[in-house]
């Protein structure tokens, strides 16, 4: 996949030349950092807190890859939406802005409304126009294969990445029915390696959906099944990451958009705890994957990949 990384870096450099922006990595000794944003529906608002701290601490991000809500937030940020604007959007957005109920053998809702929402939020319309190279993941409903988008129109790939099976109808792109990227790339650290990232920070929104009294409805059942499957099949994406951080989102409902302030804070807390390890990447030349120690249990979840 080295050729893919070279192509993406060439496009990135060309875009910087047109815009007059300097490279975020002026020093050749600094590794290119990729940020993998996992799925988790409303819990994904925690990604905004992660981005907020990285910006405040001047940690340069060369690539972003997103799954599901991570694709949505990644696309917005890479298109030029600021962290402050993302925080404001998170306080206003609700489930109804993404979904309209329907009756289909494929699901209970369509995310067709996302077209209008994304059109109003995104600053650009294609991957090629993004200020930071982005990968958006989805899953082929028929074959189960992972699909990674790097080029072309933005909106439909993001919709496909967010097409939660059983809830949202699949999205058809180029003749393929696509559903949520969480099935194939729960946390998209592998696509970042393929893009050329030399260090990968993975954000895993770990948490159980069902409460102690059992699921409230079918969507809790589906969500809990996803949570179990992710924990049982996390070896590949963790191996491709240098550092995994886990915002404390346990107990938040799938549609807990009204708790956006708390979710952003959860992302901030865990990222600040990870800063000492991330800063080490900026002080040394590129070497094999950095291994870090796991913090005490009382600290936010920050862990090395296996």
Coordinates of C-alpha atoms in Angstrom, one line a residue:
X1 CA 0.0 0.0 0.0
X2 CA 3.0 2.3 -0.2
X3 CA 1.9 3.6 -3.6
X4 CA -1.5 4.7 -2.0
X5 CA 0.4 6.6 0.7
X6 CA 2.6 8.4 -1.9
X7 CA -0.5 9.4 -4.0
X8 CA -2.3 10.8 -0.9
X9 CA 0.8 12.7 0.3
X10 CA 1.2 14.2 -3.2
X11 CA -2.4 15.3 -3.3
X12 CA -1.9 16.8 0.2
X13 CA 1.2 18.7 -0.9
X14 CA -0.5 20.0 -4.0
X15 CA -3.4 21.2 -1.9
X16 CA -1.1 23.1 0.5
X17 CA 0.6 24.7 -2.5
X18 CA -2.7 26.0 -3.8
X19 CA -3.8 27.3 -0.4
X20 CA -0.5 28.7 0.7
X21 CA -0.6 26.7 4.0
X22 CA 2.7 25.4 5.3
X23 CA 3.2 21.7 5.9
X24 CA 2.1 20.7 9.4
X25 CA 5.3 18.6 9.7
X26 CA 8.2 21.0 8.9
X27 CA 10.8 18.7 10.5
X28 CA 11.8 15.5 8.7
X29 CA 12.5 14.0 12.1
X30 CA 8.8 14.2 13.1
X31 CA 6.6 11.2 12.2
X32 CA 3.4 11.7 10.3
X33 CA 0.5 11.2 12.8
X34 CA -2.8 9.5 11.9
X35 CA -5.9 9.8 14.0
X36 CA -8.4 6.9 13.9
X37 CA -11.9 7.9 15.0
X38 CA -14.1 4.9 15.9
X39 CA -17.9 4.5 15.8
X40 CA -20.4 4.9 18.6
X41 CA -23.3 7.0 17.4
X42 CA -23.9 10.0 19.8
X43 CA -20.9 8.8 21.9
X44 CA -18.8 9.9 19.0
X45 CA -19.2 13.5 20.2
X46 CA -16.2 12.6 22.4
X47 CA -14.1 12.8 19.3
X48 CA -14.6 16.6 19.4
X49 CA -12.9 16.7 22.7
X50 CA -9.9 14.7 21.4
X51 CA -9.5 17.1 18.5
X52 CA -9.8 20.1 20.8
X53 CA -6.9 19.0 23.0
X54 CA -4.7 18.0 20.0
X55 CA -5.2 21.5 18.5
X56 CA -4.6 23.3 21.8
X57 CA -1.3 21.3 22.3
X58 CA -0.2 21.9 18.7
X59 CA 0.0 18.2 17.9
X60 CA 0.0 18.0 14.0
X61 CA -2.3 15.5 12.4
X62 CA -1.4 14.4 8.9
X63 CA -4.2 11.9 8.3
X64 CA -7.6 11.1 9.7
X65 CA -9.7 8.0 9.2
X66 CA -13.3 7.7 10.5
X67 CA -15.9 5.0 11.0
X68 CA -19.6 5.8 11.4
X69 CA -19.8 8.9 13.6
X70 CA -16.0 9.1 13.4
X71 CA -16.4 9.5 9.6
X72 CA -18.9 12.3 10.1
X73 CA -16.8 14.3 12.6
X74 CA -13.6 13.5 10.6
X75 CA -15.2 14.8 7.4
X76 CA -16.4 18.0 9.0
X77 CA -13.0 18.7 10.7
X78 CA -11.0 17.9 7.6
X79 CA -13.3 20.1 5.5
X80 CA -12.4 23.2 7.7
X81 CA -15.1 23.1 10.4
X82 CA -13.4 24.4 13.6
X83 CA -13.5 22.5 16.9
X84 CA -15.5 25.4 18.4
X85 CA -18.1 25.0 15.6
X86 CA -18.2 21.3 16.1
X87 CA -19.0 21.8 19.8
X88 CA -21.8 24.2 18.9
X89 CA -23.2 21.7 16.3
X90 CA -23.1 18.9 18.8
X91 CA -25.2 20.8 21.3
X92 CA -27.9 21.4 18.6
X93 CA -28.0 18.1 16.7
X94 CA -30.6 15.4 17.4
X95 CA -31.5 12.0 16.0
X96 CA -34.2 13.6 13.8
X97 CA -31.6 15.6 11.9
X98 CA -30.1 12.3 10.6
X99 CA -33.1 9.9 10.4
X100 CA -36.6 9.6 9.1
X101 CA -38.7 6.6 10.1
X102 CA -39.7 4.2 7.4
X103 CA -40.8 0.5 6.9
X104 CA -38.3 -1.7 5.0
X105 CA -36.9 -5.2 5.2
X106 CA -33.5 -3.4 5.5
X107 CA -34.3 -1.3 8.6
X108 CA -36.5 1.1 10.4
X109 CA -35.1 4.4 9.3
X110 CA -33.5 6.1 6.3
X111 CA -30.5 8.5 6.8
X112 CA -31.5 10.4 3.7
X113 CA -31.8 13.5 5.9
X114 CA -28.0 13.4 6.4
X115 CA -27.7 14.7 2.8
X116 CA -29.1 18.1 3.9
X117 CA -27.3 18.1 7.2
X118 CA -23.9 17.3 5.7
X119 CA -24.5 19.8 2.9
X120 CA -25.0 22.5 5.4
X121 CA -22.0 21.5 7.6
X122 CA -19.2 20.4 5.2
X123 CA -17.1 23.2 3.7
X124 CA -16.2 21.2 0.7
X125 CA -17.9 18.5 -1.4
X126 CA -15.1 16.1 -2.3
X127 CA -12.2 14.2 -0.7
X128 CA -9.8 16.0 -2.9
X129 CA -10.7 19.4 -1.5
X130 CA -10.1 18.5 2.2
X131 CA -7.4 20.3 4.1
X132 CA -6.4 17.0 5.8
X133 CA -6.4 13.7 3.9
X134 CA -9.4 11.5 5.1
X135 CA -10.4 7.9 4.8
X136 CA -14.0 6.9 5.4
X137 CA -14.9 3.3 6.0
X138 CA -18.0 1.3 5.1
X139 CA -18.9 -2.4 4.8
X140 CA -20.3 -4.2 1.7
X141 CA -23.5 -5.7 2.9
X142 CA -23.4 -8.6 0.4
X143 CA -19.8 -9.7 0.9
X144 CA -18.8 -8.3 4.3
X145 CA -15.7 -6.7 2.7
X146 CA -14.4 -3.5 4.1
X147 CA -14.6 -0.5 1.8
X148 CA -12.4 2.5 2.3
X149 CA -13.1 5.8 0.5
X150 CA -10.3 8.3 -0.3
X151 CA -11.6 10.2 -3.3
X152 CA -14.7 11.5 -5.0
X153 CA -17.9 13.0 -3.4
X154 CA -17.9 13.0 0.4
X155 CA -21.6 12.9 1.5
X156 CA -22.6 9.4 0.3
X157 CA -19.5 7.6 1.8
X158 CA -20.2 9.3 5.1
X159 CA -23.9 8.3 5.0
X160 CA -22.8 4.7 4.2
X161 CA -20.3 4.6 7.0
X162 CA -23.2 5.7 9.4
X163 CA -25.7 3.2 8.1
X164 CA -26.1 1.3 11.3
X165 CA -27.5 -2.2 10.4
X166 CA -31.0 -2.9 11.5
X167 CA -31.6 0.8 12.2
X168 CA -30.7 2.6 8.9
X169 CA -31.2 1.4 5.4
X170 CA -28.0 0.5 3.4
X171 CA -26.6 3.2 1.1
X172 CA -26.0 2.2 -2.5
X173 CA -22.7 3.5 -4.0
X174 CA -21.4 2.3 -7.4
X175 CA -23.8 -0.6 -7.4
X176 CA -22.9 -1.9 -3.9
X177 CA -25.1 -1.9 -0.9
X178 CA -23.0 -0.4 2.0
X179 CA -23.6 -0.4 5.7
X180 CA -21.8 0.9 8.8
X181 CA -18.0 0.7 8.7
X182 CA -18.0 -0.6 12.3
X183 CA -18.5 -4.1 10.9
X184 CA -15.2 -4.1 9.1
X185 CA -13.2 -1.3 10.7
X186 CA -14.4 -0.7 14.3
X187 CA -11.5 1.7 14.7
X188 CA -9.9 2.5 11.3
X189 CA -6.2 2.3 12.3
X190 CA -5.4 0.0 9.4
X191 CA -6.5 2.5 6.7
X192 CA -4.2 5.1 8.3
X193 CA -1.2 2.8 7.9
X194 CA -2.1 2.3 4.3
X195 CA -2.3 6.0 3.8
X196 CA 1.3 6.4 5.1
X197 CA 0.8 7.3 8.8
X198 CA 3.9 6.5 10.8
X199 CA 2.2 6.9 14.2
X200 CA -1.4 6.1 14.8
X201 CA -3.6 7.4 17.7
X202 CA -6.8 5.3 17.9
X203 CA -9.9 6.5 19.6
X204 CA -12.0 3.6 20.8
X205 CA -15.5 4.4 22.1
X206 CA -15.8 1.3 24.3
X207 CA -19.0 0.9 26.3
X208 CA -22.0 -1.3 26.8
X209 CA -25.3 -0.2 25.4
X210 CA -27.7 -2.2 27.5
X211 CA -28.3 -1.2 31.1
X212 CA -28.6 -3.5 34.1
X213 CA -32.3 -3.8 33.6
X214 CA -31.8 -5.1 30.1
X215 CA -32.3 -3.4 26.7
X216 CA -34.9 -0.7 26.3
X217 CA -35.7 -1.6 22.7
X218 CA -34.3 -3.4 19.6
X219 CA -31.6 -0.8 19.0
X220 CA -30.1 -1.5 22.4
X221 CA -30.0 -5.1 21.5
X222 CA -28.2 -4.4 18.2
X223 CA -25.9 -2.0 19.9
X224 CA -24.9 -4.4 22.6
X225 CA -24.2 -7.1 19.9
X226 CA -21.9 -4.6 18.2
X227 CA -20.1 -3.9 21.4
X228 CA -19.5 -7.6 22.1
X229 CA -18.4 -8.3 18.5
X230 CA -15.9 -5.4 18.6
X231 CA -14.3 -6.6 21.9
X232 CA -14.0 -10.1 20.4
X233 CA -12.4 -8.9 17.2
X234 CA -10.2 -6.0 18.2
X235 CA -6.8 -7.6 17.5
X236 CA -6.2 -6.3 14.0
X237 CA -7.0 -2.6 14.5
X238 CA -5.2 -2.5 17.9
X239 CA -2.0 -4.0 16.3
X240 CA -2.0 -1.2 13.7
X241 CA -2.2 1.5 16.4
X242 CA 0.6 2.9 18.4
X243 CA -1.6 4.3 21.2
X244 CA -5.3 3.5 22.0
X245 CA -7.3 6.0 24.1
X246 CA -10.8 5.2 25.4
X247 CA -13.0 8.1 26.5
X248 CA -15.3 7.1 29.3
X249 CA -18.6 6.9 27.4
X250 CA -20.0 4.0 29.3
X251 CA -23.7 4.5 30.2
X252 CA -24.4 7.1 27.5
X253 CA -27.4 6.1 25.2
X254 CA -27.0 5.7 21.5
X255 CA -28.9 9.0 21.0
X256 CA -27.5 11.0 23.9
X257 CA -26.8 14.1 21.9
X258 CA -28.3 16.3 24.7
X259 CA -25.2 15.3 26.8
X260 CA -22.7 16.6 24.3
X261 CA -20.9 18.8 26.8
X262 CA -20.2 15.8 29.0
X263 CA -19.1 13.7 26.0
X264 CA -16.7 16.4 24.7
X265 CA -15.3 16.6 28.2
X266 CA -14.7 12.8 28.2
X267 CA -12.7 13.1 25.0
X268 CA -10.6 16.0 26.5
X269 CA -9.8 14.1 29.7
X270 CA -8.5 11.0 28.1
X271 CA -6.5 12.9 25.5
X272 CA -4.8 15.0 28.1
X273 CA -3.8 11.8 29.9
X274 CA -2.2 10.6 26.7
X275 CA -0.2 13.7 25.9
X276 CA 3.1 12.6 27.5
X277 CA 3.2 9.6 25.2
X278 CA 2.1 11.6 22.1
X279 CA 4.7 14.2 22.8
X280 CA 7.4 11.6 22.7
X281 CA 6.6 11.0 19.1
X282 CA 7.5 14.5 18.3
X283 CA 10.9 14.3 19.9
X284 CA 12.4 11.4 18.1
X285 CA 13.0 10.2 14.6
X286 CA 10.7 7.6 13.1
X287 CA 11.2 4.2 14.7
X288 CA 9.2 1.0 15.0
X289 CA 5.9 1.3 16.9
X290 CA 6.2 3.0 20.3
X291 CA 5.3 0.9 23.3
X292 CA 3.8 2.7 26.3
X293 CA 2.8 1.5 29.7
X294 CA -0.8 1.3 30.8
X295 CA -1.8 4.0 33.4
X296 CA -3.2 3.2 36.8
X297 CA -6.8 2.0 36.8
X298 CA -8.1 5.3 38.2
X299 CA -6.9 7.2 35.1
X300 CA -8.7 7.5 31.8
X301 CA -8.2 4.5 29.5
X302 CA -5.0 5.0 27.6
X303 CA -3.2 2.0 26.4
X304 CA -0.6 0.7 23.9
X305 CA -1.5 -1.5 21.1
X306 CA -0.7 -5.1 21.4

